[in-house]
Tab-separated table of C-alpha atoms in Angstrom:
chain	number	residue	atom	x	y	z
A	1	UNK	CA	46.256	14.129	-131.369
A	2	UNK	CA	43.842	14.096	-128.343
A	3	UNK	CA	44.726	10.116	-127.746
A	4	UNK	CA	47.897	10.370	-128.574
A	5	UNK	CA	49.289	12.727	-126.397
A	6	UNK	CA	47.290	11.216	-123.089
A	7	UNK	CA	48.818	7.742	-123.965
A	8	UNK	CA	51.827	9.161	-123.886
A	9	UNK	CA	51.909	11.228	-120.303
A	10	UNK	CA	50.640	7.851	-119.587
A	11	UNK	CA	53.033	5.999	-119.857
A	12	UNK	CA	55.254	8.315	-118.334
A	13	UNK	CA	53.290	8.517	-115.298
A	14	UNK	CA	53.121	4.721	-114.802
A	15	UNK	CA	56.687	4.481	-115.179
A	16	UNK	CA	57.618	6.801	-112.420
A	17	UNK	CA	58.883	6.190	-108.577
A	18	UNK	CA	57.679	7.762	-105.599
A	19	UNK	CA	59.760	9.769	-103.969
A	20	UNK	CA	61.935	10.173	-101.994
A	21	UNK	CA	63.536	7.623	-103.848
A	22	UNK	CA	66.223	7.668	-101.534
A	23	UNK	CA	66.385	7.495	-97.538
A	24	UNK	CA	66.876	11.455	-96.525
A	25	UNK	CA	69.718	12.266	-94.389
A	26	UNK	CA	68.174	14.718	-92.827
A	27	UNK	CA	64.552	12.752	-91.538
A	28	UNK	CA	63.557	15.318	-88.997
A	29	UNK	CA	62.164	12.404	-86.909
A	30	UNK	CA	60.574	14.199	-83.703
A	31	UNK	CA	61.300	18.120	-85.068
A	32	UNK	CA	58.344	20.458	-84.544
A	33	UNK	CA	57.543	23.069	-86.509
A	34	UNK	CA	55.931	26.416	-84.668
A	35	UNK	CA	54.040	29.381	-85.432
A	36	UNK	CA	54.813	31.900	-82.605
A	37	UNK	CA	53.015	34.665	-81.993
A	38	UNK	CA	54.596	38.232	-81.800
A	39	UNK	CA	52.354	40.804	-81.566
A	40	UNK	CA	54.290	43.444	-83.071
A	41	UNK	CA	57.379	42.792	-81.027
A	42	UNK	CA	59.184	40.158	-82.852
A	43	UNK	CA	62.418	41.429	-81.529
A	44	UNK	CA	61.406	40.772	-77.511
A	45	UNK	CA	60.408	37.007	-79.452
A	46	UNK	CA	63.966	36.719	-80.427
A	47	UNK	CA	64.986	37.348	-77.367
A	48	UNK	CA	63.654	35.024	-75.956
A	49	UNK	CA	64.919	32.456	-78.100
A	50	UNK	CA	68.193	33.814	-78.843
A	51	UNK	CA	69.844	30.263	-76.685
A	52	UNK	CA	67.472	28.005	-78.620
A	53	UNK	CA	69.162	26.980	-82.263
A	54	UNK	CA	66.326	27.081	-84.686
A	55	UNK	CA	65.267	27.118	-88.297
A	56	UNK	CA	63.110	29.933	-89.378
A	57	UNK	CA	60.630	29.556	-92.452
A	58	UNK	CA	59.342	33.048	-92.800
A	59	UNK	CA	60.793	36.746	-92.754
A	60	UNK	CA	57.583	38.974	-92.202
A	61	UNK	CA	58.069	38.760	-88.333
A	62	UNK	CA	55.795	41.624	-87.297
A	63	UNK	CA	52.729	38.852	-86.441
A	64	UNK	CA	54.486	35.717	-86.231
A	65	UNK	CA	57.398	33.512	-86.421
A	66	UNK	CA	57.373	30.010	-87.932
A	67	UNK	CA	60.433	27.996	-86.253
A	68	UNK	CA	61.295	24.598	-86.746
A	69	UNK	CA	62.835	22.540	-83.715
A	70	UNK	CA	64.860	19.500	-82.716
A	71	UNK	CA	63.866	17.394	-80.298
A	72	UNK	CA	66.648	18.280	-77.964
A	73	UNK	CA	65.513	21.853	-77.793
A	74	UNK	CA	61.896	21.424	-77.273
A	75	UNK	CA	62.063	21.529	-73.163
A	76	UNK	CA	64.638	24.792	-73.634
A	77	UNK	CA	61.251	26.267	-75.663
A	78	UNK	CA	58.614	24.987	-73.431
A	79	UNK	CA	59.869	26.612	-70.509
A	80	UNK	CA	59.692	30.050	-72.475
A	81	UNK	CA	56.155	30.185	-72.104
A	82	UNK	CA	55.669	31.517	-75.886
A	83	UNK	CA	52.277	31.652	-77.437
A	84	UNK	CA	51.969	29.418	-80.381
A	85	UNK	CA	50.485	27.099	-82.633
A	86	UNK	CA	51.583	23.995	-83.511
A	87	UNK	CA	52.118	23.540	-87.348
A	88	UNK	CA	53.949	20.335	-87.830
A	89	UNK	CA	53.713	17.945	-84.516
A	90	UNK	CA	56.656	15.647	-86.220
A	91	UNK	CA	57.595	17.205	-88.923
A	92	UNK	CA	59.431	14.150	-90.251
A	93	UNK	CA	55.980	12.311	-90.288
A	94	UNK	CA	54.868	14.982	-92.433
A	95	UNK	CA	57.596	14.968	-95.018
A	96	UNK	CA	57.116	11.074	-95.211
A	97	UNK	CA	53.184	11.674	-95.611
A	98	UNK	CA	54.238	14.653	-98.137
A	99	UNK	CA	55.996	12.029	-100.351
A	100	UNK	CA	53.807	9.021	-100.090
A	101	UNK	CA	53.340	7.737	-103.468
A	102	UNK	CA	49.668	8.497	-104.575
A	103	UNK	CA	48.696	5.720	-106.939
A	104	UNK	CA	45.263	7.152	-107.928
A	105	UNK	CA	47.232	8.552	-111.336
A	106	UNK	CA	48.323	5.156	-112.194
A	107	UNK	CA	45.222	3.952	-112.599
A	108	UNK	CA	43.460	6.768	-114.637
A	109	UNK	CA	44.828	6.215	-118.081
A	110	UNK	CA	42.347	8.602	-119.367
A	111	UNK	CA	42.870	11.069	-116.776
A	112	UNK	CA	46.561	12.659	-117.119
A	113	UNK	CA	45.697	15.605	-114.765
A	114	UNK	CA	46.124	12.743	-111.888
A	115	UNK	CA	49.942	13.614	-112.200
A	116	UNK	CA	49.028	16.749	-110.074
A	117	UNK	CA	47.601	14.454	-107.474
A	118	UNK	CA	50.914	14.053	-105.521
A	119	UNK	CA	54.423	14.602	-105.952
A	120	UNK	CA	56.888	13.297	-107.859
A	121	UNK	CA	60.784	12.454	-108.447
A	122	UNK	CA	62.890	15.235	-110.386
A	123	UNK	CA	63.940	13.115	-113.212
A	124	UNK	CA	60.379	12.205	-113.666
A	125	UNK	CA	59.300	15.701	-114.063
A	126	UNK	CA	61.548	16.474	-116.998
A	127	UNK	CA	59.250	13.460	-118.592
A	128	UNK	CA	56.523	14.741	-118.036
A	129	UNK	CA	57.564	18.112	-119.995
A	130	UNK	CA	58.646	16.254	-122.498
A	131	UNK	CA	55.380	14.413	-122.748
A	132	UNK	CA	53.467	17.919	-122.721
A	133	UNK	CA	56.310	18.594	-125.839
A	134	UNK	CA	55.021	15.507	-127.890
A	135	UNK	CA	51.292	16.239	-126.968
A	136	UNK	CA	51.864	19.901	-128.894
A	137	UNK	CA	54.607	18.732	-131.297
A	138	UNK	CA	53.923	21.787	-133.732
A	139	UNK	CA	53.321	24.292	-130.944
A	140	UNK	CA	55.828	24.053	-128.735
A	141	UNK	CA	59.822	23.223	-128.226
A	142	UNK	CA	61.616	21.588	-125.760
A	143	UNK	CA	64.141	24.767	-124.054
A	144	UNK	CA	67.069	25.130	-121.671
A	145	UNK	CA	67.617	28.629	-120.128
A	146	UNK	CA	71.164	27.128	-119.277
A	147	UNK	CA	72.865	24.756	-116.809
A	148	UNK	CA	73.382	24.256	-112.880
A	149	UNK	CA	76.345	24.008	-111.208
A	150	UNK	CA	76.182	20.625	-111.154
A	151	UNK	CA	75.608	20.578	-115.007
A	152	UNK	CA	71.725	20.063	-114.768
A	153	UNK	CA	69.818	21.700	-117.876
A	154	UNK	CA	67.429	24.366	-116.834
A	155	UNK	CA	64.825	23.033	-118.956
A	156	UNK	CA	61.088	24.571	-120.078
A	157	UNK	CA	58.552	24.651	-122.602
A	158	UNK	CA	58.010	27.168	-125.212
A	159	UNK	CA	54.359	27.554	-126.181
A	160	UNK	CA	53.289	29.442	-129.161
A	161	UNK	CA	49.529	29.363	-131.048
A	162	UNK	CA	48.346	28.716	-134.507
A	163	UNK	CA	50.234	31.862	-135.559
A	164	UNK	CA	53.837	30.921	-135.264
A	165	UNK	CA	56.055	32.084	-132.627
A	166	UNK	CA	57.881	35.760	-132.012
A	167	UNK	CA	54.917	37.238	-130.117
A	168	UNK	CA	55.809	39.253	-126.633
A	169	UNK	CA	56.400	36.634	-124.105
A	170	UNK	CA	54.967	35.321	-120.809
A	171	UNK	CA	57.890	34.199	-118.640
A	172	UNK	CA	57.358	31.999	-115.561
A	173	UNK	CA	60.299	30.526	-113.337
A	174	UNK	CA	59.152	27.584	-110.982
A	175	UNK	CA	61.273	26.087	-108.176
A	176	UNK	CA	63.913	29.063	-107.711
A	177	UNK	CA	63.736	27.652	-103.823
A	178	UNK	CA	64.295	23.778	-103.839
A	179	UNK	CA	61.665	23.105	-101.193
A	180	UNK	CA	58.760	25.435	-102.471
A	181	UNK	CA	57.767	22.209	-104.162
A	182	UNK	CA	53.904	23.481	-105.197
A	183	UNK	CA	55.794	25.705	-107.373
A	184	UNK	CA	56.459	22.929	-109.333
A	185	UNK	CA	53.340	21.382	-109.720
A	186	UNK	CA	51.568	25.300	-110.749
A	187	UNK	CA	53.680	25.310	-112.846
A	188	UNK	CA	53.443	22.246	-114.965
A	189	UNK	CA	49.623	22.464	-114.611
A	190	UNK	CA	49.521	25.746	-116.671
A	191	UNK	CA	52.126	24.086	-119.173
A	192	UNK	CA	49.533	21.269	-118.913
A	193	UNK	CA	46.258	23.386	-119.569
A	194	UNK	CA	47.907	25.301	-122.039
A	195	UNK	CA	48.808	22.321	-124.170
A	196	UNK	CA	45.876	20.337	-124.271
A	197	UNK	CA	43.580	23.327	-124.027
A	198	UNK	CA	44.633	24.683	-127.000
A	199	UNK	CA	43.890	21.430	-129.317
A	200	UNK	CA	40.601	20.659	-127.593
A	201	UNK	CA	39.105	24.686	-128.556
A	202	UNK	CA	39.612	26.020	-124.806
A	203	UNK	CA	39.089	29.821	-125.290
A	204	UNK	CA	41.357	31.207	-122.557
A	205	UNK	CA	43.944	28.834	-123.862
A	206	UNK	CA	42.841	29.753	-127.359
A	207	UNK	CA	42.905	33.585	-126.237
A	208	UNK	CA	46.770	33.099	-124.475
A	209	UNK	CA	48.569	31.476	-127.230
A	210	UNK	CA	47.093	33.191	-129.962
A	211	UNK	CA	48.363	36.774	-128.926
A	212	UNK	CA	51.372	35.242	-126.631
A	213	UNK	CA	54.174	33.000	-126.352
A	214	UNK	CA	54.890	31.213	-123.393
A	215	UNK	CA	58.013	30.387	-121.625
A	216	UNK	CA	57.869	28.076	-118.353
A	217	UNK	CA	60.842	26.716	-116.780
A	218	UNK	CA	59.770	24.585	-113.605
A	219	UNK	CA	62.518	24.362	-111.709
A	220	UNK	CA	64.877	27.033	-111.658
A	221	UNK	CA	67.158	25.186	-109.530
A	222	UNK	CA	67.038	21.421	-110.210
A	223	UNK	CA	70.278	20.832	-108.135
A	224	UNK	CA	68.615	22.080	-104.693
A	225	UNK	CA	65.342	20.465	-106.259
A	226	UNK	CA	67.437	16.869	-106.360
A	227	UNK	CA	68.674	17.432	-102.853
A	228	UNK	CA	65.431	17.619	-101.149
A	229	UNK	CA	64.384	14.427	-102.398
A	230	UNK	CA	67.504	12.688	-101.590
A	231	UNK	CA	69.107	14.985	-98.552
A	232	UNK	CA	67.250	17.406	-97.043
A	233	UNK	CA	63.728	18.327	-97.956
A	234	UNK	CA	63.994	22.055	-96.355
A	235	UNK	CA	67.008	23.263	-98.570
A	236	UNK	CA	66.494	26.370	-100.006
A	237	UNK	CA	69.309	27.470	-102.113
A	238	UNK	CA	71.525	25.988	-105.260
A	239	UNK	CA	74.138	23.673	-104.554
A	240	UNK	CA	77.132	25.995	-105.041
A	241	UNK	CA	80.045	26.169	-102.920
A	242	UNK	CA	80.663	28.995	-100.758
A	243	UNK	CA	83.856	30.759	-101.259
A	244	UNK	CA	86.983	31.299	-99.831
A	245	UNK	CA	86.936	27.674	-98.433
A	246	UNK	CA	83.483	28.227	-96.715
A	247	UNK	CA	82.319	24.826	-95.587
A	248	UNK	CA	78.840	26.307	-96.688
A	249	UNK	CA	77.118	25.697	-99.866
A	250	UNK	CA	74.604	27.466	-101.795
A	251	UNK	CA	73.663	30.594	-103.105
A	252	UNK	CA	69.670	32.304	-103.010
A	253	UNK	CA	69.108	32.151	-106.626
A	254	UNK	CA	66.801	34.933	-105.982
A	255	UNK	CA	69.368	37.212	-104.512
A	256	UNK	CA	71.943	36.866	-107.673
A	257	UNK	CA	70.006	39.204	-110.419
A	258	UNK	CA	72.129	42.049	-111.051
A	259	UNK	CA	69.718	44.610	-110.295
A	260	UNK	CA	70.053	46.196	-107.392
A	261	UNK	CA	72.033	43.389	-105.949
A	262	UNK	CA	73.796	46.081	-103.354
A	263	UNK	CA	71.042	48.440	-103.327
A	264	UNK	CA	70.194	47.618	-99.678
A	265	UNK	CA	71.704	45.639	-96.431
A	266	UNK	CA	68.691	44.478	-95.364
A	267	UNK	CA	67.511	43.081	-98.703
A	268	UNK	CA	69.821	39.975	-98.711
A	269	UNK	CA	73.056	38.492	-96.537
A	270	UNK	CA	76.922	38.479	-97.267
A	271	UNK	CA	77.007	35.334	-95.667
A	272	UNK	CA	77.341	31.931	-97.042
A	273	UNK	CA	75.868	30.140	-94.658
A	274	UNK	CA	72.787	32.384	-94.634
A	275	UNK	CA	69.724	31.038	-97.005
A	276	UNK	CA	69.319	34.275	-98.126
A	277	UNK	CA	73.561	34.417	-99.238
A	278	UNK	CA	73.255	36.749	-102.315
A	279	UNK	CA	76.976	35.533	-103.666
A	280	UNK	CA	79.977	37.484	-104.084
A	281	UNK	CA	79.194	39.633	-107.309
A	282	UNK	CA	75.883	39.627	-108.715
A	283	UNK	CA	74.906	36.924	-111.696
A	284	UNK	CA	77.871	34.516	-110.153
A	285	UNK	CA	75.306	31.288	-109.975
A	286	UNK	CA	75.475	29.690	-113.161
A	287	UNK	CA	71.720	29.185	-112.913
A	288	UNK	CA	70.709	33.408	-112.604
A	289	UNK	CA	73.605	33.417	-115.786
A	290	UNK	CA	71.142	31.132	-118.216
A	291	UNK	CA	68.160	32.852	-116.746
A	292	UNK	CA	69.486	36.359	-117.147
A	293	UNK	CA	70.711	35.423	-120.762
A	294	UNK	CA	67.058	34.413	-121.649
A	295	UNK	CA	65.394	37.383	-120.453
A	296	UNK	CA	67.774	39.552	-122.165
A	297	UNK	CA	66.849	37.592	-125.683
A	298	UNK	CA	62.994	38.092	-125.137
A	299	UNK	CA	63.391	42.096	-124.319
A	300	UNK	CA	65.461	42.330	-127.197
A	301	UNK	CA	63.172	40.379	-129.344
A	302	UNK	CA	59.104	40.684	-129.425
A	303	UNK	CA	59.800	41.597	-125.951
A	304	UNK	CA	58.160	40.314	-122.219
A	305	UNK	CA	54.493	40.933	-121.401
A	306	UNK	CA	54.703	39.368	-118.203
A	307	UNK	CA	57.010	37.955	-115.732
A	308	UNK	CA	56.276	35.785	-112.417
A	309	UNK	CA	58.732	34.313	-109.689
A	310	UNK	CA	56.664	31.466	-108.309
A	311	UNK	CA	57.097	30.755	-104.520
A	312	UNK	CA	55.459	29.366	-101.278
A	313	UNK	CA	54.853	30.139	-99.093
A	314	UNK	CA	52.203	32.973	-97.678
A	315	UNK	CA	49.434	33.576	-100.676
A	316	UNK	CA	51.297	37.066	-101.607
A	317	UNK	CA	50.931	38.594	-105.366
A	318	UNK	CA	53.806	40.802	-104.903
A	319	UNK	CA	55.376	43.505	-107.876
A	320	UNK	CA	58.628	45.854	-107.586
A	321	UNK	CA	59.964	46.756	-105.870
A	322	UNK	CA	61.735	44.901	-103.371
A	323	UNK	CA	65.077	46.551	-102.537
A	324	UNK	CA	63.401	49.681	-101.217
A	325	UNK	CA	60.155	49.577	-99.259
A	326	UNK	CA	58.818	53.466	-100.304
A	327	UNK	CA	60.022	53.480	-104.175
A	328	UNK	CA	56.780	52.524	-106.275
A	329	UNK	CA	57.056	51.849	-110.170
A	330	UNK	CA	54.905	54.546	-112.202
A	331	UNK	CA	52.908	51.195	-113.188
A	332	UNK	CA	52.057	50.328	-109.979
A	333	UNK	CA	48.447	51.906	-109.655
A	334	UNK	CA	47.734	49.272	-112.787
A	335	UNK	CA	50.044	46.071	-111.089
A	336	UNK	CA	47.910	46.160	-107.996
A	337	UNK	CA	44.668	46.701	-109.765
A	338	UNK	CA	45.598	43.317	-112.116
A	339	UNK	CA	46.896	41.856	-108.561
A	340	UNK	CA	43.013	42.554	-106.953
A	341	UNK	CA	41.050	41.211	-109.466
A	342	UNK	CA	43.593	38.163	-110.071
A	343	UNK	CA	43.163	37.362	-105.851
A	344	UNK	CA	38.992	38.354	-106.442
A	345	UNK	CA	39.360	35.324	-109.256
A	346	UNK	CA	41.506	33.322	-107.036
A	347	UNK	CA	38.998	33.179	-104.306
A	348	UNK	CA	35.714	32.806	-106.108
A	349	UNK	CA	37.301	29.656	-107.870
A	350	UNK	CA	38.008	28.175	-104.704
A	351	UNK	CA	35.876	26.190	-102.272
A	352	UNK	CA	38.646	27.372	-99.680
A	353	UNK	CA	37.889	31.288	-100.518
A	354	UNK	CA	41.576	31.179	-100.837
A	355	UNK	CA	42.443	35.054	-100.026
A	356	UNK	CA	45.709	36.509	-101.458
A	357	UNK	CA	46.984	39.833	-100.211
A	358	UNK	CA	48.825	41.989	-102.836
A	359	UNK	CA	51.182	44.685	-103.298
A	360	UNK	CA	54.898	46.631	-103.663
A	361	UNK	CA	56.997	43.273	-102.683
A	362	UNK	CA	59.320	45.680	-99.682
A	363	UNK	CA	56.050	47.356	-98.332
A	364	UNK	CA	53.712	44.661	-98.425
A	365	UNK	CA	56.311	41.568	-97.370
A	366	UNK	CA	60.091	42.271	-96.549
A	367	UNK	CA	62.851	44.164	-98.354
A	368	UNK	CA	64.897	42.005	-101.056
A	369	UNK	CA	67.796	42.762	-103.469
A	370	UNK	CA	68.693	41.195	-106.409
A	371	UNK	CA	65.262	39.738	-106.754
A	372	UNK	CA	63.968	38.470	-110.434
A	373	UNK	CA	61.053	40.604	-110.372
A	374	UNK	CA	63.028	43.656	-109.948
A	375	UNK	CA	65.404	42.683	-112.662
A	376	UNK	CA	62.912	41.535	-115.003
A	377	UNK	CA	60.914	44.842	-114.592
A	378	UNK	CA	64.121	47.048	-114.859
A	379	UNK	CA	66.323	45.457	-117.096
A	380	UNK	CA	64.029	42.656	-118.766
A	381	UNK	CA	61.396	45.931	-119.109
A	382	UNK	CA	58.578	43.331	-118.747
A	383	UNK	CA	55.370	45.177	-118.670
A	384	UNK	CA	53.894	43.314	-115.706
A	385	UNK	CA	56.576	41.397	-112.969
A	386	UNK	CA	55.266	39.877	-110.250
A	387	UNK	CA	56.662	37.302	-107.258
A	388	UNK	CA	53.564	34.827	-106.276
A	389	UNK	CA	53.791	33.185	-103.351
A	390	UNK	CA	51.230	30.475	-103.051
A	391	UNK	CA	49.611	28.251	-100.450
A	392	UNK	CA	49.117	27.989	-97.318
A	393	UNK	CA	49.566	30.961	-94.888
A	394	UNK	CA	51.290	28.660	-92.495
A	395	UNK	CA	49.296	25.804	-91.501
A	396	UNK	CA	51.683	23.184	-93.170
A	397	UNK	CA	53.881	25.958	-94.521
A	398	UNK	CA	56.724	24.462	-96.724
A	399	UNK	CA	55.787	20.960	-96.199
A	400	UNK	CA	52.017	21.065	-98.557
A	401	UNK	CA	50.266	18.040	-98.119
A	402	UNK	CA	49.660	16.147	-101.235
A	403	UNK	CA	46.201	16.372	-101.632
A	404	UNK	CA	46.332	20.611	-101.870
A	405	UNK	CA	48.461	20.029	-104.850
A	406	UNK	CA	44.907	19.960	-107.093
A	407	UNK	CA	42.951	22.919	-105.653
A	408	UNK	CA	46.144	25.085	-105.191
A	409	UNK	CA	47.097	25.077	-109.157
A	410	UNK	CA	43.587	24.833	-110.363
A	411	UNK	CA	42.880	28.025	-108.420
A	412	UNK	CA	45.940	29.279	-110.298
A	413	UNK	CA	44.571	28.372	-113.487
A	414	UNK	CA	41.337	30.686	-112.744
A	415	UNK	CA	43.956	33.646	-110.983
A	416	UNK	CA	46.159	33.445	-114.654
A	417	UNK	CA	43.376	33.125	-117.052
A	418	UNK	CA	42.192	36.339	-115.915
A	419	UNK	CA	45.577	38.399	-115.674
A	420	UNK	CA	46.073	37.187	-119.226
A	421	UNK	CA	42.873	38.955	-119.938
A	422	UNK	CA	44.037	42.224	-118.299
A	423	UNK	CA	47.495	42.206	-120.215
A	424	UNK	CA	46.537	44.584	-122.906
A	425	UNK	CA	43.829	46.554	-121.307
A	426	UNK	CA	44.083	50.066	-120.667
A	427	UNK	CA	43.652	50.735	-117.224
A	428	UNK	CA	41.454	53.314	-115.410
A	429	UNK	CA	39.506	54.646	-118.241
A	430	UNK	CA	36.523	53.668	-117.182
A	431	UNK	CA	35.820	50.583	-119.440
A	432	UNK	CA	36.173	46.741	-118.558
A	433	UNK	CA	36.820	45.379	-115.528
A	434	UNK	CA	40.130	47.275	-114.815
């Protein structure tokens, strides 16, 4: 089976394009991308550039902000006299180095990890599942957790161990955001470990599938997925159209869930030009209705264990709740105890030290409504719910250079081996490591 199955992701891998495969629209030729620096007075930072048009990448503006610029505005911004650090210098070079095809994987026909060695077209990706499929014929299936708007399947991979399936489940959601790419790629790679682990006597993969099934969807939103690759490689949301004759398109996937999709002004925006648009009722994506419908199937059946929202980017493990920034869950003492010794296994894996900071989602990061992990946890009642946001903290932000691909999901590997470890312990009595 060993043979077999690398033969086959093989030959998918050889057959694949590099992407973009198409000429973006949007090249960002000569845009910059910024961190400024705030010092706890973001709002005199706005100020300041409140005649500048910019793109912002991040929300937690107490320390910093992380712009992006045209060329035309970068004198208007010089002569502000901002401090800052330069994070992209062209951003457009860096999306073309982003997607430079890295043929190192084509070459290593015994070696199928390579596919994590750079990035790769969407319709190649839903070969490569399919691949992982035949490698584990009789312990896994081929899934759909619905369709996009533009009639894409939501597809995953349902793992299960030598015991048949119907055990509590392990839900992950990759690629909510089109242009968290590394999302992707984590992903896959525990799909990936998970699969062949399992057949070659691994014990955490051994350990995971024996006691629970897996669900992994990738991409969450394969229609804003598509669009970076052929449009514009910072889109965030789906590809929806805005009502009312809005011009705008998209909704934030991750502002649809039905749970406390109102709860809070701050926690999402009413309009649809905004990236953070949270629709007009909550569930009205046609992506969050698939999703939502799965979730509902695994509480009502063996029920879910764990849930995690995969993101970039910031190195966050964040867990309800989001909508309100001083209500904690009566499980959060053991959430941010699993969160510490996930980021302690996080960083000793890594020659980086990667650190991860960890906590409520509103207190620790910003306040967000109609967020999955909220849902999942209130509605889904999954034991554990977390959002991870992974690499960087802003050095390349969005835009993660090929060659981090490998480190970032094999430190992911050693974060989720252990929180699988944890998922059945009882905290705080003084035994084990939580």
């Amino acid at each position: 089976m060993k043979g077999l199955g690398f033969s086959f992701i093989w030959a998918v891998a050889t057959g694949a394009s590099a992407i973009p495969t198409k000429v973006l629209s949007s090249s960002y030729d000569g845009f910059k991308v910024f961190r400024i620096k705030t010092h706890a007075q973001p709002y005199a930072v706005q100020e300041k550039l409140s005649n500048i048009t910019f793109e912002q990448w991040n929300h937690d503006v107490n320390s910093h902000m992380d712009i992006v610029l045209a060329p035309d505005h970068l004198p208007a911004f010089a002569e502000l006299e901002l401090e800052y650090d330069v994070m992209h210098q062209d951003l457009g070079d860096s999306i073309r180095a982003e997607s430079a095809h890295n043929s190192r994987w084509r070459r290593q026909a015994r070696d199928p990890s390579s596919w994590f060695d750079s990035y790769h077209d969407y319709t190649d990706h839903i070969a490569y599942f399919q691949s992982l499929h035949d490698l584990f014929p009789n312990n896994s299936e081929i899934i759909s957790s619905g369709y996009s708007v533009e009639n894409r399947s939501l597809y995953g991979l349902h793992l299960w161990g030598a015991s048949g399936p119907g055990k509590p489940a392990v839900l992950y959601h990759g690629t909510v955001h089109a242009r968290e790419w590394i999302s992707t790629a984590v992903t896959e790679y525990l799909a990936y470990k998970l699969a062949t682990g399992y057949g070659s006597g691994d014990k955490d993969a051994l350990a995971a599938l024996d006691k629970y099934d897996f669900y992994i969807i990738p991409i969450v939103n394969p229609d804003g997925f598509a669009y970076t690759q052929t449009t514009q490689r910072l889109w965030r949301k789906n590809r929806q159209p805005g009502p009312n004759g809005s011009t705008c398109y998209g909704r934030d996937i991750n502002r649809n869930w039905e749970f406390a999709w109102d709860a809070n002004p701050q926690g999402a925006s009413t309009n649809p030009c905004s990236e953070t648009y949270k629709g007009e009722r909550p569930s009205d994506s046609p992506e969050n209705q698939g999703l939502d419908k799965l979730v509902r199937q695994l509480r009502d059946g063996a029920g879910i264990k764990l849930y995690i929202d995969w993101h970039s980017y910031g190195q966050y493990i964040l867990s309800p709740f989001g909508y309100k920034e001083t209500l904690y869950a009566p499980e959060l003492g053991k959430w941010t105890e699993a969160a510490q010794i996930v980021s302690d296994a996080i960083r000793d894996s890594s020659t980086d030290l990667t650190t991860y900071t960890f906590g409520p989602s509103g207190a620790t990061l910003y306040a967000t409504t109609g967020a999955a992990p909220d849902h999942i946890y209130s509605i889904g009642r999954a034991e554990f719910s977390y959002t991870i946001e992974l690499r960087d903290t802003g050095k390349y932000g969005f835009v993660l250079p090929p060659e981090l691909i490998r480190p970032t999901v094999e430190e992911q590997w050693a974060g989720q081996t252990v929180l699988w470890s944890l998922l059945d312990e009882v905290f705080f009595d003084g035994k084990g490591i939580a």
